[in-house]
Amino acid sequence: MANAKKSNESNAGGMMSGIIIVACIIVGTLVWKFLMGASSNFQGGNTETGHPLNTLGQVYKGGVIVPVLLGMFLMVIVFSIERYTVISKASGTGNLDAFMRKIQSDVSQGNITDALDACDKQKGSVANAIKSALLKFQDVKKEGFNSEEAAEMIHKEIEEATSLEMPMLEKNLTIISTMVSLGTLGGLLGTVSGMIKAFGALASAGTPDQAALATGISEALINTATGISTSALAIVTYNFFTSKIDTLTYSIDEAGTTIVNTYRRMKGSLK
């Protein structure tokens, strides 16, 4: 039942991600066509032959690759906002460092009930994983397992709780990491397309068409800049979120180690 529910949530999440991707491409196309391609951005109001009067007009001249690159740029922004919201909630309602200090202090002193209350107040993925370990601590304490067997059970509980929380934290990070490569490749494709036009102008009969040459070079440079911007933003956000997730995972492991060591000391003092 739980697996079926998890599968349904995964399918729904994947469908939503697909809708967001398509929506970003559509928005990027609309921005390119109607905002950047507005007649007021070109000399004489002609988008085809008029010289761009501002940056919007120059970007519009980048060609049909630009809306795709704009869509990818929007994807990075949208999924970054979504990841930031989810990972922030995973940390809990209070300061994570203060929460971890309290948990370690309570567990070391044997105040498991206080530690559980702190988890209920903190909420979030970290608190949920630690609470699972604390509940297992109480269970093995009642059953009277030896320290090594209990430590193994508590450690396994922490791993299972973490494995349940991690997919939620890492969801959609694959899309952001993919934009690192696709942004660069999309910019390169636009660059090649622009250079083909530029060299086509040079190869024309008679005097080279300077306007066509300039347009081709401009298209190449605009696509390069847009692709690099998308990749740069994707790299920064991906590394930022990966670092945040590593911090959360480390906090869970640190609390788990404290719980296991506390149980070992407790059992050792009874011998």
Short mmCIF file of N, CA and C in Angstrom, two decimals, residues 6-163:
data_model
loop_
_atom_site.label_atom_id
_atom_site.label_comp_id
_atom_site.label_asym_id
_atom_site.label_seq_id
_atom_site.Cartn_x
_atom_site.Cartn_y
_atom_site.Cartn_z
N LYS A 6 3.54 5.71 -2.81
CA LYS A 6 4.80 6.37 -3.18
C LYS A 6 4.95 6.44 -4.70
N SER A 7 4.51 5.34 -5.38
CA SER A 7 4.57 5.30 -6.85
C SER A 7 3.65 6.34 -7.46
N ASN A 8 2.44 6.47 -6.90
CA ASN A 8 1.48 7.46 -7.41
C ASN A 8 2.01 8.88 -7.22
N GLU A 9 2.62 9.14 -6.06
CA GLU A 9 3.18 10.47 -5.80
C GLU A 9 4.32 10.76 -6.76
N SER A 10 5.13 9.73 -7.04
CA SER A 10 6.25 9.90 -7.97
C SER A 10 5.75 10.22 -9.38
N ASN A 11 4.70 9.49 -9.81
CA ASN A 11 4.13 9.72 -11.14
C ASN A 11 3.54 11.12 -11.25
N ALA A 12 2.85 11.54 -10.17
CA ALA A 12 2.25 12.88 -10.17
C ALA A 12 3.33 13.94 -10.20
N GLY A 13 4.41 13.70 -9.45
CA GLY A 13 5.52 14.65 -9.44
C GLY A 13 6.19 14.74 -10.80
N GLY A 14 6.36 13.59 -11.46
CA GLY A 14 6.97 13.58 -12.78
C GLY A 14 6.11 14.29 -13.81
N MET A 15 4.79 14.11 -13.70
CA MET A 15 3.87 14.79 -14.61
C MET A 15 3.92 16.30 -14.40
N MET A 16 3.98 16.72 -13.15
CA MET A 16 4.05 18.15 -12.84
C MET A 16 5.35 18.76 -13.37
N SER A 17 6.46 18.02 -13.23
CA SER A 17 7.74 18.50 -13.74
C SER A 17 7.68 18.67 -15.25
N GLY A 18 7.02 17.70 -15.93
CA GLY A 18 6.88 17.80 -17.38
C GLY A 18 6.06 19.00 -17.79
N ILE A 19 4.99 19.26 -17.05
CA ILE A 19 4.14 20.43 -17.34
C ILE A 19 4.93 21.72 -17.17
N ILE A 20 5.75 21.78 -16.11
CA ILE A 20 6.56 22.98 -15.86
C ILE A 20 7.56 23.20 -16.99
N ILE A 21 8.17 22.12 -17.46
CA ILE A 21 9.16 22.23 -18.55
C ILE A 21 8.50 22.79 -19.81
N VAL A 22 7.35 22.21 -20.17
CA VAL A 22 6.63 22.68 -21.36
C VAL A 22 6.20 24.13 -21.19
N ALA A 23 5.70 24.48 -20.00
CA ALA A 23 5.25 25.85 -19.73
C ALA A 23 6.41 26.84 -19.85
N CYS A 24 7.59 26.46 -19.38
CA CYS A 24 8.76 27.35 -19.47
C CYS A 24 9.15 27.60 -20.92
N ILE A 25 9.10 26.55 -21.74
CA ILE A 25 9.42 26.71 -23.17
C ILE A 25 8.41 27.63 -23.83
N ILE A 26 7.12 27.46 -23.50
CA ILE A 26 6.07 28.30 -24.08
C ILE A 26 6.25 29.75 -23.66
N VAL A 27 6.52 29.97 -22.36
CA VAL A 27 6.73 31.34 -21.87
C VAL A 27 7.95 31.96 -22.53
N GLY A 28 9.02 31.18 -22.66
CA GLY A 28 10.22 31.68 -23.33
C GLY A 28 9.95 32.09 -24.77
N THR A 29 9.14 31.29 -25.45
CA THR A 29 8.78 31.60 -26.84
C THR A 29 7.95 32.88 -26.92
N LEU A 30 6.99 33.02 -25.99
CA LEU A 30 6.14 34.22 -25.98
C LEU A 30 6.96 35.47 -25.67
N VAL A 31 7.88 35.36 -24.74
CA VAL A 31 8.74 36.50 -24.40
C VAL A 31 9.58 36.91 -25.61
N TRP A 32 10.15 35.90 -26.28
CA TRP A 32 10.98 36.18 -27.45
C TRP A 32 10.17 36.79 -28.59
N LYS A 33 8.98 36.25 -28.80
CA LYS A 33 8.19 36.68 -29.95
C LYS A 33 7.55 38.05 -29.74
N PHE A 34 6.94 38.26 -28.59
CA PHE A 34 6.13 39.46 -28.40
C PHE A 34 6.83 40.57 -27.60
N LEU A 35 7.70 40.20 -26.67
CA LEU A 35 8.39 41.23 -25.89
C LEU A 35 9.67 41.67 -26.60
N MET A 36 10.52 40.70 -26.91
CA MET A 36 11.77 41.05 -27.59
C MET A 36 11.55 41.38 -29.06
N GLY A 37 10.52 40.78 -29.65
CA GLY A 37 10.26 41.01 -31.07
C GLY A 37 9.29 42.15 -31.33
N ALA A 38 9.00 42.97 -30.31
CA ALA A 38 8.10 44.11 -30.49
C ALA A 38 8.70 45.10 -31.49
N SER A 39 7.86 45.71 -32.31
CA SER A 39 8.34 46.63 -33.34
C SER A 39 9.05 47.85 -32.75
N SER A 40 8.72 48.21 -31.52
CA SER A 40 9.35 49.37 -30.89
C SER A 40 10.82 49.13 -30.57
N ASN A 41 11.26 47.89 -30.67
CA ASN A 41 12.66 47.56 -30.38
C ASN A 41 13.55 47.65 -31.61
N PHE A 42 12.95 48.03 -32.78
CA PHE A 42 13.71 48.03 -34.02
C PHE A 42 13.53 49.34 -34.78
N GLN A 43 14.55 49.68 -35.48
CA GLN A 43 14.54 50.91 -36.28
C GLN A 43 13.50 50.78 -37.38
N GLY A 44 12.62 51.78 -37.48
CA GLY A 44 11.57 51.76 -38.48
C GLY A 44 10.43 50.82 -38.15
N GLY A 45 10.49 50.17 -36.99
CA GLY A 45 9.43 49.25 -36.59
C GLY A 45 9.42 47.95 -37.35
N ASN A 46 10.50 47.65 -38.07
CA ASN A 46 10.58 46.43 -38.87
C ASN A 46 11.48 45.43 -38.17
N THR A 47 10.90 44.32 -37.72
CA THR A 47 11.68 43.33 -36.99
C THR A 47 12.63 42.53 -37.88
N GLU A 48 12.37 42.53 -39.19
CA GLU A 48 13.18 41.72 -40.10
C GLU A 48 14.40 42.48 -40.61
N THR A 49 14.20 43.72 -41.03
CA THR A 49 15.31 44.48 -41.62
C THR A 49 15.77 45.63 -40.74
N GLY A 50 14.96 46.03 -39.75
CA GLY A 50 15.32 47.15 -38.90
C GLY A 50 16.45 46.83 -37.95
N HIS A 51 17.29 47.83 -37.67
CA HIS A 51 18.41 47.65 -36.75
C HIS A 51 17.89 47.68 -35.31
N PRO A 52 18.33 46.74 -34.43
CA PRO A 52 17.86 46.74 -33.04
C PRO A 52 18.21 48.04 -32.33
N LEU A 53 17.25 48.57 -31.59
CA LEU A 53 17.47 49.82 -30.87
C LEU A 53 17.89 49.60 -29.42
N ASN A 54 17.71 48.41 -28.92
CA ASN A 54 18.06 48.13 -27.52
C ASN A 54 18.47 46.67 -27.37
N THR A 55 18.71 46.27 -26.11
CA THR A 55 19.16 44.90 -25.82
C THR A 55 18.11 43.86 -26.19
N LEU A 56 16.85 44.17 -25.94
CA LEU A 56 15.78 43.23 -26.27
C LEU A 56 15.77 42.90 -27.77
N GLY A 57 15.92 43.95 -28.57
CA GLY A 57 15.97 43.74 -30.00
C GLY A 57 17.18 42.93 -30.42
N GLN A 58 18.31 43.17 -29.78
CA GLN A 58 19.52 42.43 -30.11
C GLN A 58 19.36 40.95 -29.78
N VAL A 59 18.75 40.67 -28.63
CA VAL A 59 18.54 39.27 -28.25
C VAL A 59 17.56 38.60 -29.21
N TYR A 60 16.54 39.33 -29.65
CA TYR A 60 15.58 38.77 -30.60
C TYR A 60 16.28 38.33 -31.88
N LYS A 61 17.28 39.08 -32.29
CA LYS A 61 18.01 38.76 -33.51
C LYS A 61 18.86 37.50 -33.37
N GLY A 62 18.89 36.94 -32.15
CA GLY A 62 19.65 35.72 -31.95
C GLY A 62 19.09 34.52 -32.69
N GLY A 63 17.84 34.61 -33.12
CA GLY A 63 17.26 33.53 -33.91
C GLY A 63 16.37 32.60 -33.10
N VAL A 64 15.95 31.51 -33.74
CA VAL A 64 14.94 30.63 -33.15
C VAL A 64 15.48 29.80 -31.99
N ILE A 65 16.80 29.77 -31.80
CA ILE A 65 17.37 29.03 -30.66
C ILE A 65 17.13 29.79 -29.36
N VAL A 66 16.99 31.12 -29.46
CA VAL A 66 16.85 31.96 -28.27
C VAL A 66 15.65 31.57 -27.39
N PRO A 67 14.45 31.38 -27.95
CA PRO A 67 13.32 31.00 -27.08
C PRO A 67 13.54 29.70 -26.33
N VAL A 68 14.24 28.75 -26.96
CA VAL A 68 14.54 27.50 -26.28
C VAL A 68 15.49 27.75 -25.11
N LEU A 69 16.51 28.58 -25.36
CA LEU A 69 17.46 28.91 -24.29
C LEU A 69 16.78 29.70 -23.18
N LEU A 70 15.88 30.59 -23.55
CA LEU A 70 15.13 31.34 -22.53
C LEU A 70 14.27 30.39 -21.69
N GLY A 71 13.67 29.40 -22.37
CA GLY A 71 12.87 28.40 -21.65
C GLY A 71 13.72 27.62 -20.66
N MET A 72 14.93 27.24 -21.06
CA MET A 72 15.82 26.51 -20.16
C MET A 72 16.26 27.39 -18.99
N PHE A 73 16.49 28.67 -19.27
CA PHE A 73 16.86 29.60 -18.21
C PHE A 73 15.72 29.72 -17.19
N LEU A 74 14.49 29.78 -17.68
CA LEU A 74 13.32 29.84 -16.80
C LEU A 74 13.18 28.55 -15.99
N MET A 75 13.49 27.41 -16.62
CA MET A 75 13.43 26.14 -15.90
C MET A 75 14.35 26.15 -14.69
N VAL A 76 15.57 26.63 -14.90
CA VAL A 76 16.53 26.68 -13.80
C VAL A 76 15.98 27.55 -12.66
N ILE A 77 15.40 28.69 -13.02
CA ILE A 77 14.85 29.60 -12.00
C ILE A 77 13.69 28.95 -11.25
N VAL A 78 12.74 28.38 -12.00
CA VAL A 78 11.54 27.80 -11.39
C VAL A 78 11.89 26.62 -10.49
N PHE A 79 12.72 25.69 -11.00
CA PHE A 79 13.06 24.52 -10.21
C PHE A 79 13.97 24.87 -9.04
N SER A 80 14.75 25.93 -9.17
CA SER A 80 15.59 26.39 -8.06
C SER A 80 14.71 26.92 -6.93
N ILE A 81 13.70 27.70 -7.29
CA ILE A 81 12.77 28.21 -6.27
C ILE A 81 12.04 27.05 -5.58
N GLU A 82 11.62 26.07 -6.39
CA GLU A 82 10.91 24.91 -5.83
C GLU A 82 11.81 24.11 -4.89
N ARG A 83 13.08 23.90 -5.28
CA ARG A 83 14.01 23.15 -4.44
C ARG A 83 14.34 23.92 -3.17
N TYR A 84 14.50 25.22 -3.28
CA TYR A 84 14.82 26.03 -2.11
C TYR A 84 13.70 25.95 -1.08
N THR A 85 12.46 25.97 -1.56
CA THR A 85 11.31 25.88 -0.66
C THR A 85 11.27 24.53 0.05
N VAL A 86 11.47 23.46 -0.71
CA VAL A 86 11.40 22.11 -0.13
C VAL A 86 12.54 21.87 0.85
N ILE A 87 13.76 22.24 0.46
CA ILE A 87 14.92 21.98 1.33
C ILE A 87 14.86 22.84 2.58
N SER A 88 14.32 24.05 2.45
CA SER A 88 14.16 24.91 3.63
C SER A 88 13.19 24.28 4.62
N LYS A 89 12.11 23.69 4.11
CA LYS A 89 11.16 23.00 4.99
C LYS A 89 11.78 21.76 5.61
N ALA A 90 12.69 21.11 4.87
CA ALA A 90 13.33 19.90 5.39
C ALA A 90 14.19 20.21 6.61
N SER A 91 14.74 21.43 6.67
CA SER A 91 15.56 21.83 7.81
C SER A 91 14.73 21.99 9.07
N GLY A 92 13.45 22.29 8.91
CA GLY A 92 12.57 22.44 10.06
C GLY A 92 12.20 23.89 10.31
N THR A 93 11.42 24.09 11.35
CA THR A 93 10.90 25.43 11.64
C THR A 93 11.90 26.31 12.38
N GLY A 94 12.81 25.70 13.12
CA GLY A 94 13.78 26.46 13.90
C GLY A 94 15.17 26.36 13.31
N ASN A 95 16.14 26.96 14.01
CA ASN A 95 17.53 26.91 13.58
C ASN A 95 18.06 25.48 13.69
N LEU A 96 18.63 24.97 12.59
CA LEU A 96 19.05 23.57 12.55
C LEU A 96 20.21 23.31 13.51
N ASP A 97 21.17 24.22 13.58
CA ASP A 97 22.32 24.02 14.46
C ASP A 97 21.89 23.99 15.93
N ALA A 98 20.99 24.90 16.30
CA ALA A 98 20.49 24.92 17.68
C ALA A 98 19.72 23.64 18.00
N PHE A 99 18.95 23.17 17.03
CA PHE A 99 18.19 21.93 17.20
C PHE A 99 19.13 20.74 17.41
N MET A 100 20.20 20.68 16.60
CA MET A 100 21.14 19.58 16.72
C MET A 100 21.86 19.60 18.06
N ARG A 101 22.21 20.79 18.54
CA ARG A 101 22.86 20.89 19.85
C ARG A 101 21.95 20.39 20.96
N LYS A 102 20.67 20.74 20.87
CA LYS A 102 19.71 20.30 21.89
C LYS A 102 19.53 18.79 21.85
N ILE A 103 19.42 18.24 20.65
CA ILE A 103 19.25 16.79 20.51
C ILE A 103 20.44 16.06 21.10
N GLN A 104 21.64 16.50 20.78
CA GLN A 104 22.83 15.83 21.29
C GLN A 104 22.93 15.96 22.81
N SER A 105 22.55 17.12 23.32
CA SER A 105 22.59 17.32 24.77
C SER A 105 21.56 16.44 25.47
N ASP A 106 20.33 16.40 24.94
CA ASP A 106 19.28 15.60 25.56
C ASP A 106 19.61 14.11 25.51
N VAL A 107 20.08 13.67 24.35
CA VAL A 107 20.39 12.24 24.20
C VAL A 107 21.55 11.85 25.12
N SER A 108 22.58 12.68 25.18
CA SER A 108 23.74 12.37 26.02
C SER A 108 23.35 12.27 27.49
N GLN A 109 22.35 13.08 27.89
CA GLN A 109 21.89 13.06 29.28
C GLN A 109 20.78 12.04 29.52
N GLY A 110 20.39 11.34 28.46
CA GLY A 110 19.35 10.33 28.59
C GLY A 110 17.94 10.87 28.58
N ASN A 111 17.77 12.14 28.20
CA ASN A 111 16.44 12.76 28.17
C ASN A 111 15.79 12.53 26.79
N ILE A 112 15.43 11.29 26.54
CA ILE A 112 14.89 10.93 25.23
C ILE A 112 13.54 11.59 24.99
N THR A 113 12.73 11.70 26.03
CA THR A 113 11.42 12.34 25.89
C THR A 113 11.55 13.79 25.46
N ASP A 114 12.51 14.51 26.06
CA ASP A 114 12.74 15.90 25.68
C ASP A 114 13.22 15.99 24.23
N ALA A 115 14.05 15.04 23.84
CA ALA A 115 14.55 15.02 22.46
C ALA A 115 13.42 14.78 21.47
N LEU A 116 12.48 13.89 21.83
CA LEU A 116 11.33 13.63 20.97
C LEU A 116 10.43 14.87 20.87
N ASP A 117 10.27 15.57 21.98
CA ASP A 117 9.48 16.80 21.96
C ASP A 117 10.14 17.85 21.05
N ALA A 118 11.45 17.91 21.10
CA ALA A 118 12.18 18.85 20.24
C ALA A 118 11.99 18.51 18.77
N CYS A 119 11.96 17.22 18.45
CA CYS A 119 11.73 16.78 17.07
C CYS A 119 10.33 17.18 16.60
N ASP A 120 9.34 17.03 17.50
CA ASP A 120 7.96 17.40 17.14
C ASP A 120 7.84 18.90 16.88
N LYS A 121 8.60 19.70 17.63
CA LYS A 121 8.56 21.15 17.45
C LYS A 121 9.32 21.57 16.19
N GLN A 122 10.44 20.90 15.92
CA GLN A 122 11.28 21.27 14.78
C GLN A 122 10.63 20.90 13.45
N LYS A 123 10.08 19.68 13.39
CA LYS A 123 9.48 19.15 12.15
C LYS A 123 10.53 19.07 11.04
N GLY A 124 10.12 18.72 9.84
CA GLY A 124 11.05 18.63 8.73
C GLY A 124 11.69 17.25 8.61
N SER A 125 12.42 17.04 7.50
CA SER A 125 13.02 15.74 7.20
C SER A 125 14.06 15.32 8.23
N VAL A 126 14.90 16.26 8.67
CA VAL A 126 15.95 15.93 9.64
C VAL A 126 15.32 15.48 10.95
N ALA A 127 14.34 16.23 11.43
CA ALA A 127 13.68 15.89 12.69
C ALA A 127 12.95 14.56 12.58
N ASN A 128 12.34 14.29 11.42
CA ASN A 128 11.62 13.03 11.23
C ASN A 128 12.56 11.83 11.30
N ALA A 129 13.72 11.95 10.66
CA ALA A 129 14.70 10.86 10.67
C ALA A 129 15.25 10.63 12.07
N ILE A 130 15.55 11.72 12.78
CA ILE A 130 16.08 11.60 14.14
C ILE A 130 15.02 11.02 15.08
N LYS A 131 13.78 11.43 14.89
CA LYS A 131 12.70 10.91 15.74
C LYS A 131 12.55 9.40 15.55
N SER A 132 12.69 8.92 14.33
CA SER A 132 12.61 7.48 14.07
C SER A 132 13.70 6.74 14.83
N ALA A 133 14.91 7.33 14.83
CA ALA A 133 16.03 6.70 15.55
C ALA A 133 15.78 6.71 17.06
N LEU A 134 15.21 7.80 17.57
CA LEU A 134 14.93 7.90 19.00
C LEU A 134 13.86 6.89 19.43
N LEU A 135 12.84 6.72 18.61
CA LEU A 135 11.81 5.73 18.91
C LEU A 135 12.38 4.31 18.90
N LYS A 136 13.27 4.05 17.95
CA LYS A 136 13.93 2.73 17.92
C LYS A 136 14.81 2.55 19.15
N PHE A 137 15.44 3.66 19.58
CA PHE A 137 16.26 3.63 20.80
C PHE A 137 15.41 3.17 21.99
N GLN A 138 14.23 3.74 22.11
CA GLN A 138 13.35 3.37 23.22
C GLN A 138 12.90 1.91 23.11
N ASP A 139 12.64 1.45 21.89
CA ASP A 139 12.20 0.07 21.68
C ASP A 139 13.27 -0.93 22.10
N VAL A 140 14.51 -0.70 21.62
CA VAL A 140 15.58 -1.65 21.93
C VAL A 140 15.94 -1.59 23.42
N LYS A 141 15.75 -0.43 24.02
CA LYS A 141 16.01 -0.28 25.45
C LYS A 141 15.03 -1.13 26.26
N LYS A 142 13.76 -1.13 25.83
CA LYS A 142 12.75 -1.93 26.52
C LYS A 142 12.98 -3.42 26.31
N GLU A 143 13.42 -3.78 25.09
CA GLU A 143 13.62 -5.20 24.77
C GLU A 143 14.88 -5.76 25.42
N GLY A 144 15.80 -4.88 25.81
CA GLY A 144 17.00 -5.31 26.49
C GLY A 144 18.04 -5.96 25.60
N PHE A 145 18.11 -5.54 24.33
CA PHE A 145 19.14 -6.07 23.43
C PHE A 145 20.52 -5.68 23.92
N ASN A 146 21.53 -6.49 23.55
CA ASN A 146 22.90 -6.10 23.89
C ASN A 146 23.31 -4.89 23.06
N SER A 147 24.35 -4.21 23.45
CA SER A 147 24.71 -2.92 22.86
C SER A 147 25.00 -3.01 21.37
N GLU A 148 25.70 -4.04 20.92
CA GLU A 148 26.07 -4.14 19.51
C GLU A 148 24.85 -4.43 18.65
N GLU A 149 24.00 -5.31 19.12
CA GLU A 149 22.78 -5.63 18.37
C GLU A 149 21.86 -4.42 18.31
N ALA A 150 21.73 -3.69 19.42
CA ALA A 150 20.91 -2.49 19.45
C ALA A 150 21.48 -1.41 18.55
N ALA A 151 22.80 -1.26 18.61
CA ALA A 151 23.45 -0.24 17.78
C ALA A 151 23.19 -0.50 16.30
N GLU A 152 23.22 -1.78 15.92
CA GLU A 152 22.97 -2.14 14.53
C GLU A 152 21.52 -1.82 14.14
N MET A 153 20.60 -2.10 15.04
CA MET A 153 19.18 -1.83 14.77
C MET A 153 18.91 -0.33 14.66
N ILE A 154 19.50 0.45 15.56
CA ILE A 154 19.32 1.91 15.51
C ILE A 154 19.94 2.47 14.24
N HIS A 155 21.13 2.00 13.90
CA HIS A 155 21.81 2.47 12.69
C HIS A 155 20.99 2.14 11.44
N LYS A 156 20.42 0.94 11.42
CA LYS A 156 19.60 0.55 10.27
C LYS A 156 18.35 1.41 10.18
N GLU A 157 17.77 1.75 11.32
CA GLU A 157 16.58 2.61 11.34
C GLU A 157 16.90 3.99 10.78
N ILE A 158 18.07 4.51 11.13
CA ILE A 158 18.48 5.82 10.62
C ILE A 158 18.67 5.77 9.11
N GLU A 159 19.29 4.71 8.62
CA GLU A 159 19.51 4.57 7.17
C GLU A 159 18.19 4.49 6.43
N GLU A 160 17.23 3.74 6.98
CA GLU A 160 15.92 3.60 6.32
C GLU A 160 15.17 4.93 6.32
N ALA A 161 15.23 5.64 7.45
CA ALA A 161 14.54 6.93 7.54
C ALA A 161 15.16 7.93 6.57
N THR A 162 16.49 7.90 6.47
CA THR A 162 17.18 8.82 5.56
C THR A 162 16.86 8.49 4.11
N SER A 163 16.81 7.19 3.79
CA SER A 163 16.52 6.78 2.41
C SER A 163 15.11 7.18 1.98
#
